[in-house]
Amino acid sequence: MDAAGSQVADECAPYAGKFQSGILITQGGNLLCSKIIHLITNNRVKSQVSTVLEECEKMMYKSVAFPAIGTGQARQSPAKVADEMMDAIVEFASKKSVQHLQTIKIVIFQKNMFKDFYESMKLRQDADLSTTDSWFSMITSFFWGKKQSPEKKKTITLEKKVYLVTFQICGESQENVDAAESWIKNLILKEQYDTTITNELIESFGERQIAALADLQRRKLVTIELSPPQVTISGISRDVCFVSVEVQTMIQKMKDAEDEQSKAEVLYNLVEWRYLGSNDTFVAFDKLTNMQLEDAKIAKKPYLNVKINTRNYQVDLNTLQAHDDQGKTINIQRVPKNEGKL
């Protein structure tokens, strides 16, 4: 209320204790918004969010920004609040009658709550919301960017040079020859094994991952078939197990990179680190560097090494200056976003 100014406080004063509907709409005052929707705090977060969304649609508002309702003085669990807010938004988005409200934001200032809201949204990211896909992608894109559906890839059997081995079996009778042949086949089959790994990230395998699979197949006695979202590995059991572990490691690295990028997207909507460019204007760091700088600040690290225009710099997080090995100094700034908004 202090940030909004006395004008908003004066506008609220006549309605003190008279909130019949549980909400009150005032002008935006000094905040960077046209209207403020005031709520009476209660434990029904989902109901409150639904009420606000319905009111926004009724008033034909184009956008709305929520704080993490109830996580302040009400001391509600951030995880519970995240789930209730997401449930309310998804239910609202599923209504075909929605025509006006286009953008919904949740503004989180407390870093310890990022994980709760991130996990809540991640659970819903791949949910079956065919009738509300544009709405849900709008919400999730605020946190980690719009997820592109990968093109369906064809099955790829990696090239494998096969060396033939010929057995010549001689025996006193056909029965003995057949028995020897059966024994050899069983011996070979005992050493054969196949396994299939299924993971949606296999859809995103690119040239680097395919080259790594080809190298594994070349070095080990296996055949690898890539049919996104699956990889099938066949061959000598010990080599199949080895390659399977390597493929799982590749997938985990991709998942870690994706999660890191997602977290960087979340943080970028809350704070932006910049460096002074050549035209005396500040330029934003890339999102991963932005996250690394913010993490270093929170961890109270004195320095962090970064790249600026392909050159290595050491950022002094106390003076907000970056220095290279030739003595050049660049000023750095940290700019919080969405401060003062509902």
Short mmCIF file of C-alpha atoms in Angstrom, two decimals:
data_model
loop_
_atom_site.label_atom_id
_atom_site.label_comp_id
_atom_site.label_asym_id
_atom_site.label_seq_id
_atom_site.Cartn_x
_atom_site.Cartn_y
_atom_site.Cartn_z
CA MET A 1 0.00 0.00 0.00
CA ASP A 2 2.91 2.34 0.71
CA ALA A 3 4.19 1.88 -2.83
CA ALA A 4 0.75 2.57 -4.29
CA GLY A 5 0.55 5.93 -2.52
CA SER A 6 -1.94 7.84 -0.40
CA GLN A 7 -4.41 8.15 -3.29
CA VAL A 8 -5.10 4.40 -3.19
CA ALA A 9 -5.26 4.37 0.61
CA ASP A 10 -7.84 7.18 0.53
CA GLU A 11 -9.85 5.30 -2.10
CA CYS A 12 -9.93 2.19 0.12
CA ALA A 13 -10.80 4.01 3.36
CA PRO A 14 -14.60 4.31 2.83
CA TYR A 15 -14.85 0.56 2.27
CA ALA A 16 -13.01 -0.55 5.41
CA GLY A 17 -14.86 -3.58 6.80
CA LYS A 18 -17.44 -3.46 4.00
CA PHE A 19 -15.98 -5.88 1.42
CA GLN A 20 -19.18 -7.72 0.52
CA SER A 21 -17.72 -9.66 -2.40
CA GLY A 22 -14.31 -10.13 -0.84
CA ILE A 23 -12.59 -7.87 -3.37
CA LEU A 24 -12.20 -4.15 -3.97
CA ILE A 25 -10.94 -2.54 -7.16
CA THR A 26 -9.10 0.79 -7.05
CA GLN A 27 -6.91 2.81 -9.38
CA GLY A 28 -3.27 1.80 -9.72
CA GLY A 29 -1.89 4.86 -7.97
CA ASN A 30 1.90 4.98 -8.18
CA LEU A 31 2.17 1.36 -9.29
CA LEU A 32 2.79 0.42 -12.91
CA CYS A 33 -0.72 -0.90 -13.47
CA SER A 34 -4.10 0.62 -14.26
CA LYS A 35 -6.07 -1.10 -11.48
CA ILE A 36 -5.42 -2.84 -8.16
CA ILE A 37 -7.67 -5.66 -6.95
CA HIS A 38 -7.58 -5.85 -3.16
CA LEU A 39 -8.43 -9.12 -1.38
CA ILE A 40 -9.48 -10.01 2.14
CA THR A 41 -6.99 -12.65 3.26
CA ASN A 42 -8.36 -16.13 3.93
CA ASN A 43 -7.15 -19.68 3.51
CA ARG A 44 -9.12 -20.32 0.30
CA VAL A 45 -6.44 -19.30 -2.17
CA LYS A 46 -7.94 -21.18 -5.10
CA SER A 47 -11.32 -19.52 -4.57
CA GLN A 48 -9.74 -16.08 -4.34
CA VAL A 49 -7.71 -16.52 -7.52
CA SER A 50 -10.80 -17.79 -9.35
CA THR A 51 -12.80 -14.77 -8.17
CA VAL A 52 -10.13 -12.36 -9.38
CA LEU A 53 -9.85 -14.07 -12.77
CA GLU A 54 -13.62 -13.99 -13.26
CA GLU A 55 -13.68 -10.32 -12.30
CA CYS A 56 -10.87 -9.54 -14.76
CA GLU A 57 -12.77 -11.27 -17.55
CA LYS A 58 -15.97 -9.46 -16.58
CA MET A 59 -14.17 -6.10 -16.62
CA MET A 60 -12.47 -7.04 -19.92
CA TYR A 61 -8.96 -6.65 -18.51
CA LYS A 62 -6.21 -7.95 -20.79
CA SER A 63 -3.70 -8.97 -18.11
CA VAL A 64 -3.33 -9.60 -14.39
CA ALA A 65 -0.38 -10.21 -12.06
CA PHE A 66 -0.68 -12.11 -8.77
CA PRO A 67 1.67 -12.23 -5.79
CA ALA A 68 2.13 -15.55 -3.99
CA ILE A 69 -1.14 -15.07 -2.09
CA GLY A 70 -1.13 -16.01 1.59
CA THR A 71 2.60 -16.74 1.89
CA GLY A 72 3.32 -13.54 3.82
CA GLN A 73 1.65 -12.76 7.13
CA ALA A 74 -0.88 -15.56 6.58
CA ARG A 75 2.09 -17.99 6.55
CA GLN A 76 0.50 -20.54 4.26
CA SER A 77 2.65 -23.26 2.73
CA PRO A 78 4.19 -22.04 -0.57
CA ALA A 79 3.70 -25.51 -2.09
CA LYS A 80 0.00 -25.52 -1.16
CA VAL A 81 -0.45 -21.97 -2.45
CA ALA A 82 1.32 -22.83 -5.71
CA ASP A 83 -0.95 -25.85 -6.30
CA GLU A 84 -4.12 -23.92 -5.51
CA MET A 85 -3.16 -20.98 -7.72
CA MET A 86 -2.26 -23.27 -10.61
CA ASP A 87 -5.50 -25.23 -10.20
CA ALA A 88 -7.54 -22.03 -10.32
CA ILE A 89 -5.72 -20.75 -13.40
CA VAL A 90 -6.02 -24.03 -15.30
CA GLU A 91 -9.72 -24.34 -14.48
CA PHE A 92 -10.32 -20.78 -15.61
CA ALA A 93 -8.37 -21.34 -18.81
CA SER A 94 -10.47 -24.40 -19.64
CA LYS A 95 -13.61 -22.30 -19.96
CA LYS A 96 -14.56 -21.63 -23.56
CA SER A 97 -16.28 -18.40 -22.53
CA VAL A 98 -12.97 -16.65 -21.79
CA GLN A 99 -12.42 -13.93 -24.38
CA HIS A 100 -10.62 -10.94 -22.87
CA LEU A 101 -7.98 -11.95 -20.32
CA GLN A 102 -4.82 -12.85 -22.26
CA THR A 103 -1.89 -12.73 -19.83
CA ILE A 104 -1.61 -14.12 -16.30
CA LYS A 105 1.56 -13.62 -14.27
CA ILE A 106 2.63 -14.80 -10.84
CA VAL A 107 5.27 -12.54 -9.33
CA ILE A 108 7.55 -14.21 -6.78
CA PHE A 109 10.16 -12.21 -4.89
CA GLN A 110 11.27 -14.88 -2.40
CA LYS A 111 13.80 -17.18 -4.06
CA ASN A 112 12.98 -20.04 -1.67
CA MET A 113 9.51 -20.23 -3.26
CA PHE A 114 10.78 -20.66 -6.82
CA LYS A 115 11.02 -24.42 -6.50
CA ASP A 116 7.46 -24.83 -5.20
CA PHE A 117 5.91 -22.85 -8.05
CA TYR A 118 8.28 -24.34 -10.60
CA GLU A 119 7.42 -27.91 -9.57
CA SER A 120 3.70 -27.15 -9.49
CA MET A 121 3.77 -25.77 -13.02
CA LYS A 122 6.10 -28.50 -14.28
CA LEU A 123 3.57 -31.14 -13.21
CA ARG A 124 0.97 -29.45 -15.36
CA GLN A 125 3.19 -28.66 -18.33
CA ASP A 126 2.49 -31.92 -20.15
CA ALA A 127 -1.08 -32.33 -18.92
CA ASP A 128 -3.82 -33.03 -21.47
CA LEU A 129 -5.22 -29.55 -21.90
CA SER A 130 -6.06 -29.67 -25.60
CA THR A 131 -8.84 -27.11 -25.30
CA THR A 132 -6.67 -24.68 -23.39
CA ASP A 133 -3.25 -25.21 -24.90
CA SER A 134 -2.79 -21.57 -25.84
CA TRP A 135 -3.75 -20.46 -22.33
CA PHE A 136 -1.53 -22.97 -20.58
CA SER A 137 1.44 -22.25 -22.82
CA MET A 138 0.91 -18.57 -22.03
CA ILE A 139 1.21 -19.31 -18.31
CA THR A 140 4.15 -21.70 -18.54
CA SER A 141 6.04 -19.49 -20.98
CA PHE A 142 6.28 -16.84 -18.27
CA PHE A 143 8.27 -19.29 -16.16
CA TRP A 144 10.41 -21.26 -18.58
CA GLY A 145 9.64 -20.26 -22.13
CA LYS A 146 7.31 -21.86 -24.62
CA LYS A 147 8.11 -25.50 -25.18
CA GLN A 148 8.39 -26.40 -28.81
CA SER A 149 6.95 -29.73 -29.89
CA PRO A 150 9.74 -31.63 -31.59
CA GLU A 151 9.14 -32.96 -35.07
CA LYS A 152 8.45 -36.66 -35.30
CA LYS A 153 11.74 -38.31 -36.18
CA LYS A 154 12.15 -41.42 -38.26
CA THR A 155 13.69 -44.62 -36.96
CA ILE A 156 17.46 -44.63 -37.41
CA THR A 157 19.51 -47.81 -37.37
CA LEU A 158 23.11 -46.76 -37.01
CA GLU A 159 25.53 -48.24 -39.51
CA LYS A 160 27.25 -51.32 -38.18
CA LYS A 161 29.94 -53.37 -39.89
CA VAL A 162 29.15 -57.04 -39.32
CA TYR A 163 31.92 -59.63 -39.33
CA LEU A 164 30.66 -63.08 -40.28
CA VAL A 165 31.97 -66.16 -38.54
CA THR A 166 31.55 -69.57 -40.19
CA PHE A 167 31.40 -72.77 -38.16
CA GLN A 168 32.11 -76.07 -39.89
CA ILE A 169 30.79 -78.98 -37.86
CA CYS A 170 31.80 -82.56 -38.54
CA GLY A 171 30.45 -85.57 -36.66
CA GLU A 172 29.86 -89.27 -36.73
CA SER A 173 26.17 -88.75 -37.45
CA GLN A 174 23.68 -86.07 -38.42
CA GLU A 175 22.30 -86.30 -34.91
CA ASN A 176 25.67 -85.38 -33.43
CA VAL A 177 26.08 -82.51 -35.90
CA ASP A 178 22.62 -81.16 -35.05
CA ALA A 179 23.37 -81.41 -31.34
CA ALA A 180 26.63 -79.50 -31.77
CA GLU A 181 24.89 -76.83 -33.85
CA SER A 182 22.18 -76.44 -31.21
CA TRP A 183 24.79 -76.16 -28.47
CA ILE A 184 26.65 -73.40 -30.34
CA LYS A 185 23.43 -71.46 -31.01
CA ASN A 186 22.39 -71.67 -27.36
CA LEU A 187 25.82 -70.53 -26.26
CA ILE A 188 25.59 -67.49 -28.54
CA LEU A 189 22.03 -66.67 -27.50
CA LYS A 190 22.97 -66.80 -23.82
CA GLU A 191 25.33 -63.91 -24.45
CA GLN A 192 22.72 -61.90 -26.37
CA TYR A 193 20.60 -59.26 -24.69
CA ASP A 194 18.47 -56.33 -25.75
CA THR A 195 16.91 -53.43 -23.91
CA THR A 196 14.77 -50.45 -24.84
CA ILE A 197 15.07 -47.03 -23.21
CA THR A 198 12.05 -44.74 -23.50
CA ASN A 199 12.28 -41.05 -22.66
CA GLU A 200 10.71 -37.94 -24.19
CA LEU A 201 14.12 -36.24 -24.30
CA ILE A 202 15.21 -38.78 -26.93
CA GLU A 203 12.95 -36.77 -29.25
CA SER A 204 15.49 -33.96 -28.88
CA PHE A 205 18.57 -36.02 -29.77
CA GLY A 206 20.62 -34.02 -32.24
CA GLU A 207 23.78 -34.57 -34.24
CA ARG A 208 26.00 -34.65 -31.15
CA GLN A 209 23.95 -37.36 -29.42
CA ILE A 210 23.61 -39.43 -32.61
CA ALA A 211 27.37 -39.20 -33.18
CA ALA A 212 27.93 -40.39 -29.60
CA LEU A 213 25.62 -43.37 -30.20
CA ALA A 214 27.47 -44.22 -33.41
CA ASP A 215 30.78 -44.12 -31.54
CA LEU A 216 29.42 -46.43 -28.84
CA GLN A 217 28.18 -48.88 -31.46
CA ARG A 218 31.53 -48.80 -33.21
CA ARG A 219 33.45 -49.54 -30.00
CA LYS A 220 31.10 -52.13 -28.51
CA LEU A 221 29.48 -55.33 -29.75
CA VAL A 222 26.00 -53.84 -30.01
CA THR A 223 23.46 -52.64 -32.53
CA ILE A 224 21.62 -49.42 -31.71
CA GLU A 225 18.26 -48.47 -33.19
CA LEU A 226 17.04 -44.93 -32.61
CA SER A 227 13.27 -44.58 -32.90
CA PRO A 228 12.28 -41.48 -30.88
CA PRO A 229 11.24 -41.49 -28.11
CA GLN A 230 13.01 -44.85 -27.82
CA VAL A 231 16.51 -46.26 -28.16
CA THR A 232 16.85 -50.03 -28.57
CA ILE A 233 20.21 -51.64 -27.84
CA SER A 234 20.97 -55.24 -28.83
CA GLY A 235 24.13 -57.32 -28.59
CA ILE A 236 26.51 -58.89 -26.10
CA SER A 237 24.95 -58.51 -22.66
CA ARG A 238 27.91 -56.79 -20.97
CA ASP A 239 28.19 -54.26 -23.81
CA VAL A 240 24.44 -53.68 -23.88
CA CYS A 241 24.55 -52.84 -20.17
CA PHE A 242 27.51 -50.50 -20.69
CA VAL A 243 25.86 -48.65 -23.59
CA SER A 244 22.56 -48.48 -21.72
CA VAL A 245 24.26 -46.65 -18.84
CA GLU A 246 25.91 -44.27 -21.30
CA VAL A 247 22.57 -43.47 -22.97
CA GLN A 248 20.94 -42.85 -19.58
CA THR A 249 23.81 -40.50 -18.74
CA MET A 250 23.25 -38.61 -22.00
CA ILE A 251 19.56 -38.23 -21.16
CA GLN A 252 20.31 -37.06 -17.62
CA LYS A 253 22.71 -34.41 -18.92
CA MET A 254 20.02 -33.14 -21.27
CA LYS A 255 17.50 -33.08 -18.42
CA ASP A 256 19.91 -31.20 -16.17
CA ALA A 257 20.55 -28.65 -18.92
CA GLU A 258 16.82 -28.27 -19.55
CA ASP A 259 16.10 -27.82 -15.83
CA GLU A 260 18.89 -25.27 -15.53
CA GLN A 261 17.51 -23.34 -18.50
CA SER A 262 14.01 -23.47 -16.99
CA LYS A 263 15.23 -22.10 -13.68
CA ALA A 264 17.15 -19.40 -15.53
CA GLU A 265 13.92 -18.42 -17.30
CA VAL A 266 12.13 -18.13 -13.96
CA LEU A 267 14.84 -15.96 -12.47
CA TYR A 268 15.12 -13.76 -15.57
CA ASN A 269 11.52 -12.65 -15.02
CA LEU A 270 12.45 -11.45 -11.54
CA VAL A 271 15.89 -9.89 -11.81
CA GLU A 272 18.18 -8.85 -14.66
CA TRP A 273 21.95 -8.44 -14.50
CA ARG A 274 23.50 -6.07 -17.05
CA TYR A 275 26.92 -4.82 -18.13
CA LEU A 276 27.81 -1.44 -19.63
CA GLY A 277 28.12 -1.79 -23.39
CA SER A 278 30.15 0.12 -25.94
CA ASN A 279 27.46 2.78 -26.48
CA ASP A 280 27.24 3.62 -22.77
CA THR A 281 24.02 1.62 -22.52
CA PHE A 282 23.55 -1.39 -20.29
CA VAL A 283 23.20 -4.76 -22.00
CA ALA A 284 21.54 -7.78 -20.37
CA PHE A 285 23.61 -10.89 -19.72
CA ASP A 286 22.35 -14.15 -21.20
CA LYS A 287 19.89 -15.97 -18.96
CA LEU A 288 22.28 -18.63 -17.66
CA THR A 289 24.92 -16.05 -16.72
CA ASN A 290 22.13 -13.97 -15.18
CA MET A 291 21.22 -16.94 -12.95
CA GLN A 292 24.85 -17.61 -12.04
CA LEU A 293 25.34 -13.99 -10.99
CA GLU A 294 22.19 -13.99 -8.87
CA ASP A 295 23.10 -17.31 -7.25
CA ALA A 296 26.57 -15.99 -6.47
CA LYS A 297 25.08 -12.86 -4.89
CA ILE A 298 22.69 -14.89 -2.74
CA ALA A 299 25.54 -17.19 -1.69
CA LYS A 300 27.52 -14.04 -0.78
CA LYS A 301 30.40 -14.97 -3.04
CA PRO A 302 32.82 -12.08 -3.57
CA TYR A 303 33.67 -12.90 -7.19
CA LEU A 304 32.35 -14.75 -10.23
CA ASN A 305 34.03 -15.39 -13.57
CA VAL A 306 31.88 -14.59 -16.61
CA LYS A 307 32.25 -13.94 -20.32
CA ILE A 308 31.44 -10.55 -21.82
CA ASN A 309 31.70 -10.36 -25.61
CA THR A 310 33.72 -13.62 -25.63
CA ARG A 311 36.30 -12.20 -23.19
CA ASN A 312 36.85 -13.51 -19.67
CA TYR A 313 36.02 -11.16 -16.81
CA GLN A 314 35.94 -11.46 -13.05
CA VAL A 315 32.92 -9.75 -11.51
CA ASP A 316 33.39 -8.18 -8.09
CA LEU A 317 29.95 -8.64 -6.56
CA ASN A 318 30.62 -6.04 -3.89
CA THR A 319 31.65 -3.17 -6.17
CA LEU A 320 29.59 -4.40 -9.16
CA GLN A 321 32.55 -4.09 -11.50
CA ALA A 322 34.02 -6.63 -13.92
CA HIS A 323 37.78 -6.76 -14.61
CA ASP A 324 39.65 -8.61 -17.35
CA ASP A 325 43.29 -9.76 -17.26
CA GLN A 326 44.41 -6.61 -19.11
CA GLY A 327 43.04 -4.22 -16.52
CA LYS A 328 39.87 -3.22 -18.35
CA THR A 329 36.92 -2.47 -16.06
CA ILE A 330 33.22 -2.67 -16.93
CA ASN A 331 30.41 -1.54 -14.66
CA ILE A 332 27.71 -4.06 -13.76
CA GLN A 333 24.18 -3.47 -12.50
CA ARG A 334 21.44 -5.61 -11.00
CA VAL A 335 17.86 -4.60 -11.85
CA PRO A 336 14.93 -6.26 -10.01
CA LYS A 337 11.84 -6.64 -12.19
CA ASN A 338 8.15 -6.29 -11.38
CA GLU A 339 8.80 -4.42 -8.16
CA GLY A 340 5.75 -2.53 -7.05
CA LYS A 341 3.33 -4.53 -9.21
CA LEU A 342 0.37 -6.56 -7.98
#
